[in-house]
Coordinates of N, CA, C and O and ligand atoms in Angstrom, one line a residue:
X158 N 103.1 48.4 87.1 CA 102.7 49.8 87.0 C 102.0 50.2 88.3 O 101.3 49.5 88.9
X159 N 102.2 51.5 88.5 CA 101.7 52.0 89.8 C 100.7 53.2 89.5 O 100.9 53.9 88.5
X160 N 99.8 53.4 90.4 CA 98.9 54.5 90.3 C 99.7 55.7 90.8 O 100.3 55.6 91.9
X161 N 99.8 56.8 90.0 CA 100.5 58.0 90.4 C 99.6 59.2 90.3 O 98.6 59.2 89.7
X162 N 100.2 60.3 90.8 CA 99.5 61.6 90.6 C 100.6 62.5 90.0 O 101.8 62.4 90.3
X163 N 100.1 63.4 89.1 CA 101.0 64.4 88.5 C 100.3 65.7 88.4 O 99.1 65.8 88.4
X164 N 101.1 66.8 88.4 CA 100.5 68.1 88.3 C 100.5 68.5 86.8 O 101.5 68.4 86.1
X165 N 99.3 69.1 86.4 CA 99.1 69.5 85.1 C 98.7 71.0 85.1 O 97.9 71.4 86.0
X166 N 99.2 71.8 84.2 CA 98.7 73.2 84.1 C 98.3 73.4 82.7 O 99.0 73.2 81.7
X167 N 97.0 73.9 82.5 CA 96.6 74.4 81.2 C 97.0 75.9 81.2 O 96.5 76.7 82.0
X168 N 97.9 76.3 80.3 CA 98.5 77.6 80.3 C 97.6 78.7 79.7 O 96.6 78.4 79.1
X169 N 98.0 80.0 79.9 CA 97.1 81.1 79.5 C 96.7 81.0 78.0 O 95.5 81.4 77.7
X170 N 97.5 80.5 77.1 CA 97.1 80.5 75.7 C 96.0 79.5 75.5 O 95.0 79.9 74.8
X171 N 96.0 78.4 76.1 CA 94.9 77.4 75.9 C 93.7 77.8 76.7 O 92.5 77.5 76.2
X172 N 93.8 78.4 77.8 CA 92.6 78.9 78.6 C 91.9 80.0 77.7 O 90.7 80.0 77.5
X173 N 92.7 80.9 77.1 CA 92.2 82.0 76.2 C 91.5 81.4 75.0 O 90.5 81.9 74.5
X174 N 92.0 80.3 74.5 CA 91.4 79.6 73.3 C 90.1 78.9 73.6 O 89.5 78.3 72.7
X175 N 89.8 78.8 74.9 CA 88.6 78.1 75.3 C 88.6 76.6 75.1 O 87.6 76.0 74.6
X176 N 89.8 76.0 75.3 CA 89.9 74.5 75.1 C 90.2 73.7 76.3 O 90.7 72.6 76.3
X177 N 89.8 74.3 77.5 CA 90.0 73.5 78.7 C 89.2 72.2 78.6 O 89.8 71.1 79.0
X178 N 88.0 72.2 78.2 CA 87.2 71.0 78.1 C 87.8 70.0 77.2 O 87.8 68.8 77.5
X179 N 88.2 70.4 76.0 CA 88.8 69.5 75.0 C 90.1 68.9 75.6 O 90.3 67.7 75.4
X180 N 90.9 69.6 76.4 CA 92.1 69.0 77.0 C 91.7 68.1 78.1 O 92.2 67.0 78.2
X181 N 90.7 68.4 78.9 CA 90.3 67.5 80.0 C 89.8 66.2 79.4 O 90.0 65.1 79.9
X182 N 89.1 66.3 78.2 CA 88.6 65.1 77.6 C 89.7 64.2 77.1 O 89.6 63.0 77.2
X183 N 90.8 64.8 76.7 CA 92.0 63.9 76.4 C 92.5 63.2 77.6 O 92.8 62.0 77.5
X184 N 92.5 63.9 78.7 CA 93.0 63.2 80.0 C 92.0 62.0 80.3 O 92.4 60.9 80.5
X185 N 90.7 62.4 80.3 CA 89.7 61.4 80.8 C 89.6 60.2 79.8 O 89.4 59.1 80.3
X186 N 89.7 60.4 78.5 CA 89.6 59.3 77.6 C 90.9 58.5 77.6 O 90.9 57.4 76.9
X187 N 91.9 58.9 78.3 CA 93.2 58.1 78.3 C 93.5 57.6 79.7 O 94.7 57.4 80.0
X188 N 92.5 57.5 80.5 CA 92.7 56.8 81.8 C 93.2 57.7 82.9 O 93.6 57.2 84.0
X189 N 93.2 59.0 82.7 CA 93.6 60.0 83.8 C 92.4 60.6 84.3 O 91.5 61.1 83.6
X190 N 92.4 60.7 85.7 CA 91.3 61.3 86.4 C 91.7 62.6 87.0 O 92.8 62.7 87.6
X191 N 90.8 63.6 86.9 CA 91.1 64.9 87.5 C 90.7 64.7 89.0 O 89.5 64.6 89.3
X192 N 91.6 64.8 89.9 CA 91.3 64.6 91.4 C 91.4 65.9 92.2 O 91.0 65.9 93.3
X193 N 91.9 67.0 91.5 CA 91.9 68.3 92.1 C 92.0 69.3 91.0 O 92.7 69.0 90.0
X194 N 91.4 70.5 91.1 CA 91.5 71.5 90.1 C 91.2 72.9 90.6 O 90.4 73.0 91.5
X195 N 91.8 73.9 90.0 CA 91.4 75.2 90.3 C 91.9 76.2 89.2 O 93.0 75.9 88.6
X196 N 91.1 77.2 88.9 CA 91.6 78.2 88.0 C 92.2 79.3 88.8 O 91.8 79.7 89.9
X197 N 93.4 79.8 88.3 CA 94.1 80.8 89.1 C 94.8 81.8 88.2 O 95.4 81.4 87.2
X198 N 94.8 83.1 88.6 CA 95.7 84.1 88.0 C 97.0 84.1 88.8 O 97.0 84.5 90.0
X199 N 98.1 83.5 88.3 CA 99.3 83.5 89.0 C 99.9 84.8 89.2 O 99.9 85.7 88.3
X200 N 100.5 85.1 90.4 CA 101.3 86.3 90.6 C 102.7 86.0 90.1 O 103.1 84.8 89.8
X201 N 103.5 87.0 89.9 CA 104.9 86.8 89.5 C 105.6 85.9 90.5 O 106.3 85.0 90.1
X202 N 105.4 86.1 91.8 CA 106.0 85.2 92.8 C 105.6 83.8 92.6 O 106.4 82.9 92.8
X203 N 104.3 83.6 92.4 CA 103.8 82.2 92.2 C 104.6 81.5 91.0 O 105.0 80.4 91.1
X204 N 104.6 82.2 89.9 CA 105.2 81.6 88.7 C 106.8 81.5 88.9 O 107.3 80.4 88.5
X205 N 107.4 82.5 89.5 CA 108.9 82.3 89.7 C 109.2 81.2 90.6 O 110.1 80.5 90.4
X206 N 108.3 81.0 91.7 CA 108.6 79.9 92.6 C 108.3 78.6 92.0 O 109.1 77.6 92.1
X207 N 107.3 78.5 91.2 CA 107.0 77.2 90.5 C 108.1 76.8 89.6 O 108.5 75.6 89.5
X208 N 108.6 77.8 88.8 CA 109.6 77.4 87.8 C 111.1 77.8 88.3 O 112.0 78.0 87.5
X209 N 111.2 77.7 89.6 CA 112.5 78.1 90.2 C 113.7 77.3 89.6 O 114.8 77.8 89.5
X210 N 113.5 76.0 89.2 CA 114.6 75.2 88.7 C 115.1 75.8 87.4 O 116.2 75.6 87.0
X211 N 114.3 76.7 86.7 CA 114.7 77.3 85.5 C 115.3 78.7 85.6 O 115.5 79.4 84.6
X212 N 115.4 79.1 86.9 CA 115.8 80.5 87.2 C 117.0 81.1 86.4 O 117.0 82.2 86.0
X213 N 118.0 80.2 86.1 CA 119.2 80.7 85.4 C 119.1 80.5 83.9 O 120.0 80.9 83.2
X214 N 118.0 80.0 83.4 CA 117.9 79.8 82.0 C 117.5 81.1 81.3 O 116.8 81.9 81.8
X215 N 118.0 81.2 80.0 CA 117.8 82.5 79.3 C 116.3 82.8 79.1 O 115.9 83.9 78.9
X216 N 115.4 81.7 79.0 CA 114.0 81.9 78.8 C 113.2 82.2 80.0 O 112.0 82.4 79.9
X217 N 113.8 82.3 81.2 CA 113.1 82.4 82.4 C 112.1 83.6 82.5 O 110.9 83.4 82.8
X218 N 112.6 84.8 82.1 CA 111.7 85.9 82.3 C 110.5 85.8 81.3 O 109.4 86.1 81.7
X219 N 110.8 85.4 80.1 CA 109.7 85.3 79.1 C 108.7 84.2 79.6 O 107.5 84.4 79.4
X220 N 109.2 83.2 80.2 CA 108.3 82.1 80.7 C 107.4 82.6 81.8 O 106.2 82.4 81.7
X221 N 108.0 83.3 82.7 CA 107.2 83.9 83.8 C 106.2 84.9 83.3 O 105.0 84.9 83.7
X222 N 106.7 85.8 82.4 CA 105.8 86.9 81.8 C 104.6 86.2 81.2 O 103.4 86.6 81.3
X223 N 104.9 85.1 80.4 CA 103.8 84.4 79.8 C 102.8 83.8 80.7 O 101.6 83.9 80.6
X224 N 103.4 83.1 81.8 CA 102.5 82.4 82.7 C 101.6 83.3 83.6 O 100.6 82.8 84.1
X225 N 102.0 84.6 83.6 CA 101.1 85.5 84.4 C 100.3 86.4 83.5 O 99.6 87.3 83.9
X226 N 100.3 86.1 82.2 CA 99.6 86.9 81.2 C 98.1 86.7 81.2 O 97.3 87.4 80.6
X227 N 97.6 85.7 81.9 CA 96.2 85.4 82.0 C 96.0 84.2 82.9 O 97.0 83.6 83.4
X228 N 94.7 83.9 83.3 CA 94.5 82.8 84.2 C 95.0 81.4 83.6 O 95.0 81.2 82.4
X229 N 95.3 80.5 84.5 CA 95.7 79.2 84.2 C 94.7 78.2 84.9 O 94.1 78.6 85.9
X230 N 94.6 77.0 84.4 CA 93.8 76.0 85.0 C 94.8 74.9 85.5 O 95.6 74.4 84.8
X231 N 94.8 74.7 86.8 CA 95.8 73.8 87.5 C 95.0 72.5 88.0 O 94.0 72.7 88.6
X232 N 95.6 71.3 87.6 CA 94.9 70.1 88.1 C 95.9 69.0 88.5 O 97.0 69.0 88.0
X233 N 95.4 68.2 89.4 CA 96.2 67.0 89.7 C 95.5 65.8 88.9 O 94.3 65.7 89.0
X234 N 96.3 65.1 88.2 CA 95.8 63.9 87.4 C 96.2 62.7 88.1 O 97.4 62.6 88.6
X235 N 95.4 61.7 88.2 CA 95.7 60.4 88.8 C 95.4 59.3 87.9 O 94.4 59.3 87.2
X236 N 96.3 58.3 87.9 CA 96.1 57.1 87.0 C 97.3 56.2 87.0 O 98.4 56.6 87.5
X237 N 97.2 55.1 86.3 CA 98.4 54.2 86.1 C 99.5 55.0 85.4 O 99.2 55.6 84.3
X238 N 100.7 55.1 85.9 CA 101.8 55.8 85.2 C 101.4 57.2 84.7 O 101.7 57.6 83.6
X239 N 100.7 57.9 85.6 CA 100.1 59.2 85.2 C 101.2 60.2 84.7 O 100.9 61.0 83.8
X240 N 102.4 60.1 85.3 CA 103.4 61.1 84.9 C 103.8 60.9 83.5 O 103.8 61.9 82.7
X241 N 104.1 59.7 83.1 CA 104.5 59.4 81.7 C 103.4 59.5 80.8 O 103.5 60.1 79.7
X242 N 102.2 59.1 81.2 CA 101.0 59.1 80.3 C 100.7 60.6 80.0 O 100.4 60.9 78.8
X243 N 100.7 61.4 81.0 CA 100.4 62.9 80.7 C 101.4 63.5 79.7 O 101.1 64.2 78.8
X244 N 102.7 63.1 79.9 CA 103.7 63.7 79.0 C 103.6 63.2 77.6 O 103.8 63.9 76.6
X245 N 103.1 61.9 77.5 CA 102.9 61.4 76.2 C 101.7 62.1 75.5 O 101.8 62.5 74.3
X246 N 100.7 62.4 76.3 CA 99.5 63.1 75.7 C 99.8 64.5 75.4 O 99.3 65.1 74.4
X247 N 100.8 65.2 76.1 CA 101.1 66.6 75.9 C 102.0 66.7 74.6 O 101.8 67.6 73.8
X248 N 102.9 65.7 74.3 CA 103.8 65.9 73.2 C 105.0 66.7 73.6 O 105.1 67.2 74.7
X249 N 105.9 66.9 72.6 CA 107.2 67.6 72.9 C 107.0 69.0 73.3 O 106.0 69.7 72.9
X250 N 107.9 69.5 74.2 CA 107.8 70.9 74.7 C 107.6 71.9 73.5 O 106.8 72.9 73.7
X251 N 108.4 71.7 72.5 CA 108.3 72.6 71.3 C 107.2 72.0 70.4 O 107.3 71.0 69.8
X252 N 106.0 72.7 70.3 CA 104.9 72.2 69.5 C 105.3 71.8 68.1 O 104.7 70.9 67.5
X253 N 106.3 72.5 67.5 CA 106.7 72.1 66.1 C 107.3 70.7 66.1 O 107.3 70.1 65.0
X254 N 107.8 70.3 67.2 CA 108.4 68.9 67.3 C 107.4 67.9 67.9 O 107.7 66.7 68.0
X255 N 106.2 68.3 68.3 CA 105.3 67.4 69.0 C 104.6 66.5 67.9 O 104.3 66.9 66.8
X256 N 104.4 65.3 68.4 CA 103.8 64.3 67.5 C 102.3 64.7 67.2 O 101.6 65.2 68.1
X257 N 101.9 64.3 66.0 CA 100.5 64.5 65.6 C 99.6 63.9 66.6 O 99.8 62.9 67.1
X258 N 98.5 64.6 66.9 CA 97.5 64.1 67.8 C 97.8 64.4 69.2 O 96.9 64.1 70.1
X259 N 98.9 65.0 69.5 CA 99.2 65.4 70.9 C 98.6 66.7 71.2 O 98.2 67.5 70.3
X260 N 98.4 67.0 72.5 CA 97.8 68.3 72.9 C 98.6 69.5 72.3 O 98.0 70.4 71.8
X261 N 99.9 69.5 72.5 CA 100.7 70.6 72.0 C 100.6 70.7 70.4 O 100.6 71.8 69.9
X262 N 100.7 69.6 69.7 CA 100.6 69.7 68.3 C 99.2 70.3 67.9 O 99.1 71.1 66.9
X263 N 98.2 70.0 68.6 CA 96.8 70.4 68.2 C 96.5 71.8 68.8 O 95.7 72.5 68.1
X264 N 97.0 72.2 69.9 CA 96.5 73.5 70.5 C 97.6 74.5 70.8 O 97.3 75.6 71.2
X265 N 98.9 74.2 70.6 CA 99.9 75.2 70.9 C 100.6 75.9 69.7 O 100.5 75.4 68.6
X266 N 101.1 77.1 70.0 CA 101.7 77.9 69.0 C 103.2 78.0 69.0 O 103.8 78.2 67.9
X267 N 103.8 78.0 70.2 CA 105.2 78.2 70.3 C 105.7 77.5 71.5 O 105.0 77.0 72.3
X268 N 107.1 77.6 71.7 CA 107.7 76.9 72.9 C 107.2 77.6 74.2 O 107.1 76.9 75.2
X269 N 106.9 78.9 74.2 CA 106.4 79.5 75.4 C 104.9 79.3 75.5 O 104.4 78.8 76.5
X270 N 104.2 79.6 74.4 CA 102.7 79.4 74.4 C 102.5 77.9 74.0 O 102.0 77.7 72.9
X271 N 102.9 77.0 74.9 CA 102.8 75.6 74.5 C 101.7 74.8 75.2 O 101.7 73.6 75.4
X272 N 100.6 75.5 75.6 CA 99.3 75.0 76.0 C 99.3 74.3 77.4 O 98.3 74.5 78.1
X273 N 100.3 73.5 77.7 CA 100.2 72.7 78.9 C 101.6 72.5 79.5 O 102.6 72.5 78.9
X274 N 101.5 72.3 80.9 CA 102.7 71.9 81.6 C 102.4 70.5 82.3 O 101.2 70.4 82.7
X275 N 103.4 69.7 82.4 CA 103.1 68.4 83.2 C 104.4 68.1 83.9 O 105.5 68.2 83.3
X276 N 104.3 67.6 85.1 CA 105.5 67.2 85.9 C 106.3 66.1 85.1 O 105.7 65.3 84.4
X277 N 107.6 66.1 85.3 CA 108.4 65.2 84.4 C 109.0 64.0 85.2 O 109.6 63.1 84.5
X278 N 108.8 63.9 86.5 CA 109.3 62.7 87.2 C 108.6 62.7 88.6 O 108.0 63.7 89.0
X279 N 108.6 61.5 89.2 CA 107.9 61.4 90.5 C 108.3 62.4 91.6 O 107.4 63.0 92.2
X280 N 109.6 62.7 91.6 CA 110.0 63.7 92.6 C 109.4 65.1 92.3 O 109.0 65.8 93.2
X281 N 109.5 65.5 91.0 CA 109.0 66.8 90.7 C 107.4 66.9 90.8 O 106.9 67.9 91.2
X282 N 106.8 65.7 90.5 CA 105.3 65.7 90.7 C 104.9 65.9 92.1 O 104.0 66.7 92.4
X283 N 105.7 65.3 93.0 CA 105.4 65.5 94.5 C 105.5 67.0 94.9 O 104.7 67.6 95.5
X284 N 106.6 67.6 94.4 CA 106.9 69.0 94.8 C 105.8 69.9 94.1 O 105.3 70.8 94.8
X285 N 105.5 69.7 92.9 CA 104.6 70.5 92.1 C 103.2 70.4 92.6 O 102.5 71.4 92.7
X286 N 102.8 69.2 92.9 CA 101.4 69.0 93.5 C 101.3 69.8 94.8 O 100.3 70.5 95.0
X287 N 102.3 69.6 95.7 CA 102.1 70.3 96.9 C 102.3 71.8 96.8 O 101.9 72.6 97.7
X288 N 103.0 72.3 95.7 CA 103.1 73.7 95.5 C 101.7 74.4 95.4 O 101.5 75.4 95.9
X289 N 100.9 73.7 94.6 CA 99.6 74.3 94.3 C 98.4 73.7 95.2 O 97.4 74.4 95.3
X290 N 98.6 72.5 95.7 CA 97.6 71.9 96.5 C 98.3 71.4 97.8 O 98.5 70.2 98.0
X291 N 98.6 72.3 98.7 CA 99.5 72.0 99.8 C 99.0 70.9 100.7 O 99.7 70.2 101.4
X292 N 97.7 70.8 100.8 CA 97.2 69.7 101.8 C 97.1 68.3 101.2 O 96.8 67.4 101.9
X293 N 97.5 68.2 99.9 CA 97.2 66.9 99.3 C 98.4 65.9 99.5 O 99.5 66.2 99.3
X294 N 98.0 64.8 100.0 CA 99.1 63.7 100.2 C 99.3 63.0 98.8 O 98.4 62.7 98.1
X295 N 100.6 62.8 98.5 CA 100.9 62.2 97.2 C 101.8 61.0 97.6 O 102.7 61.0 98.4
X296 N 101.5 59.9 96.9 CA 102.2 58.6 97.2 C 103.0 58.1 96.0 O 103.1 57.0 95.8
X297 N 103.6 59.1 95.3 CA 104.4 58.6 94.2 C 105.7 58.1 94.8 O 106.4 58.8 95.5
X298 N 106.1 56.9 94.4 CA 107.3 56.3 94.9 C 108.4 56.4 93.9 O 108.2 56.5 92.8
Ligands
CMP227 P1 107.1 73.6 80.7 O1 106.8 72.1 80.5 O2 106.0 74.4 81.4 O3 108.4 73.8 81.5 C1 109.2 75.0 81.3 C2 108.8 75.8 80.2 O4 109.7 76.7 79.7 C3 108.5 74.9 79.0 O5 107.3 74.2 79.2 C4 108.4 76.0 77.9 O6 107.1 76.5 77.8 C5 109.3 77.1 78.3 N1 110.5 77.2 77.5 C6 110.8 78.2 76.7 N2 112.0 78.0 76.1 C7 112.4 76.8 76.4 C8 113.5 76.0 76.0 N3 114.5 76.4 75.2 N4 113.6 74.7 76.6 C9 112.7 74.3 77.5 N5 111.6 75.0 77.8 C10 111.5 76.2 77.3

């Protein structure tokens, strides 16, 4: 197992619900360390650029509209197998399908308002971390 870094976003729905601390606590109690963080109101260009891989998907406009509907909390998480660990803690993209006890099962309402985003692979983690924290060196192999 390797120490990795992954990008995590607490989305506008979870920020509005005032559960940033509860979500951070899940990261911390499961071996993930917050090594960078910032709260940010994304511009449309920020959100479109971040989700550029989804540009052709039918849900793209709704996704971008939602992501700019309020501030988000953006963090880099570090730990053993951080990418997979964070995805396990988040649960399935659709909260209705997310396992009990996961962040999305506990805090999310719908596939758009699904509380959190997490990078899905080492390559995307690298791109996503540098999108929001450009100076940060990442050693995911
Ligand atoms: P996220 O992990 O942030 O990555 C892309 C987001 O698009 C996803 O979470 C969902 O919030 C949103 N989305 C909306 N509809 C879909 C869909 N049908 N499949 C995947 N993602 C979707």
